[in-house]
Amino acid sequence: MHVHQSPYGTWDSPLSARALAEQNISIKAVRVNKKTQTLYYLRGDCNSRFSIFEYAYGQSRNALPTEYSVGNTVNGYGGGTFAILCSGNLIFCDAETQDVCLLAPRTRKVERLLLGCGNSYADFDPHPHNPRYVLAVKDQPMGDGMTATTLVLIDIERKRETVVATGSDFYTHPRFNPDGAQICWIQWDFPDMPWTGAVLCRAKWRDSAAADVTIVPGHCGISQPRWGLDGSLFFVCDAEGAFQLHRLRPGREFAELVRLKGLEEVEFAAAEFWLGSYTYFTLNAHTMIATYAHNGISTTILIDLDTYAYVDLQLPLNDISYDAMRRVTCSSFAVIGSSRTHSEALYSVCLRPDGGHTIHCISSSDLHQFPTTFISKPEPITFPRVYSKDNTGLSHGFFMIPKNLNFRPHSCTLPPCIIFCHGGPTKNARPSVNLELQFLTSRGYAVAILNYAGSTSYGREYRERLTGQWGVEDVNDAASCRAYLVQHGLVDEYRVGIMGGSAGGYLTLQAMCTYPELWAGGISVCGIADMEKFARTTHKFEKCYDDLLIFGGVGTRSGQSLLEVGKDMEGVESGKESANKHEVYLARSSIDMARNLTAPVLLLQGTEDNVVVAEQATCFYNSVPLKRRHLVEKVEFSGEGHGFHLASSIEKSLELQEWWWRKCLVKG
């Protein structure tokens, strides 16, 4: 093999923008027929149309007619889009119409049960023994981007629904217990987010309705409630300082911590933006499989529920998240995950009596034209927060070197670097294969993946560093990351860029205007520029997100309705307090600092975005002084929402990124 010598950032890559856009697929949401052990999963094509695939007898096939696609819009992000009835039929939400449909997988016949008519349904949970009934979460539009969310029971025979629970602003995770005699769900109200204020409700199921509803005491910020095979109700909350497993045993009033020695700081769940998260389950009455995240890396363990002893299964996967796992038998399970060298894939795992396991790949999303030998593996970095307010503490991330077997750089040169900032902001980035980042490393760029203050998987204390400090401490961490990379001679200090989407795009704009001398360029995808406008125009789920992240929150007010929150806000919006609030919003908005901009910034924005409206990009562009407006390039993607989902948009976005970074970071 001939190796060419060429400057960093100019290398020809086997991963083209077109190949990445048109041939990349995604795999989501595995389900299992308990009677036949047949697996079903969602497989998304290059235009984000999701089909239901069936896997049985070693073969996969598309079980859904091509005119349908699976998806919903509940809470703006969707999730929990299909489920298996005890009859073997599947219930799903059609992405285009939002109709609730019934699929007979053998015949591929689809029957519409409920017309969407503007409504959307998610988080389906069928009755374990009666194929007539399914619990679901319903979103009904109320105007101005707001919805009324309720918990409903779908009667498949009569093709109608009845309300199970109403009155709170949000509901998720409705679940029947194994014998169908009880149900549980979580609910929360404004101004909380689910990870700060969700409470766990349980009730008896009597005459197709919830009876004797009680709230599990002593816990809030609940996620992933799930009934065990012994009748216990498991859930995750961070009462001890991290998202830890808890267990409410049958007949008990109070839950106990599933105390796993040595794992007190790991997190068994994440902040839930999508519905239907599933990262643990019981294999039998005495054993549980659970995946936790620590410092951005996933690990799967087997837990003895009698002693709380556990063993690491040592799966070759470091990213297992959201709706990713299901029990198959008492000794096997299915899991969707990725690693440092392989993209998202569906695997079956069989546990052996000797304590080992076998793992088999069922469906993969790897791109064959991009060999694993070209992959730059993310390595963890921890660095001092030298730009933070008190100049103390550590921040975290991963570092990827430029890698391309066909090229080597000129001697005595350091690579340009792009600091990548994840969205959320209450999320994290994992060190698994991200082909859009490999697109950059294979062209000769170093990439630093930043898990700034506020990121999950590092414990509540780290997550709460961003409380009241959004747009400040995350920005300081980006600057600190750059300082660390430069100090250790890993990158060229004059060629460091920054990029991100959504909250990562917000961070990008804030960083470029707060520390303009540090950056050679930036790319903001769907980024917030005007925080006050964001609070006013974003969708329901994040309507009060800024209350927590900008103003530090007002504490959990469980049971308070949206109307009551609105009345509270009316009081706050008067006089001096309103003026002070406006000043804080301005201080956290790049439109008020755009005059500081000295490096080029590219704005990529979907025209139909209901999370960060398209006007945000325009606001930033217009706020830059005329003499510096040549630094800003704004590109809109017609028909796209929050992020890009069409192959044509993804290809164009990647081509623009390649052009932009060459312009900003490659020496002439």
XYZ file of C-alpha atoms in Angstrom, residues 466-470 531-532 535 544-555 569 572-573 577-586 588:
34
model
C -25.175 23.352 34.821
C -28.206 24.196 36.970
C -28.581 27.958 36.620
C -25.351 28.050 34.584
C -26.389 27.026 31.068
C -32.617 32.241 24.921
C -35.694 34.325 25.690
C -38.261 29.806 26.139
C -39.728 25.144 31.332
C -36.262 23.676 30.697
C -34.754 27.144 30.978
C -36.320 27.550 34.429
C -33.921 24.866 35.627
C -30.870 25.619 33.500
C -30.949 29.415 33.339
C -32.623 30.437 36.600
C -31.714 27.466 38.783
C -35.231 26.035 39.094
C -37.886 26.632 41.687
C -37.958 23.164 43.183
C -45.071 33.269 35.476
C -42.757 36.938 37.818
C -43.112 38.830 34.546
C -38.286 40.967 38.311
C -39.327 40.873 34.664
C -36.531 43.307 33.741
C -33.987 41.229 35.653
C -35.180 38.074 33.937
C -34.804 39.721 30.545
C -31.257 40.764 31.444
C -30.358 37.192 32.404
C -31.785 35.892 29.143
C -29.714 38.433 27.218
C -27.081 33.897 28.051
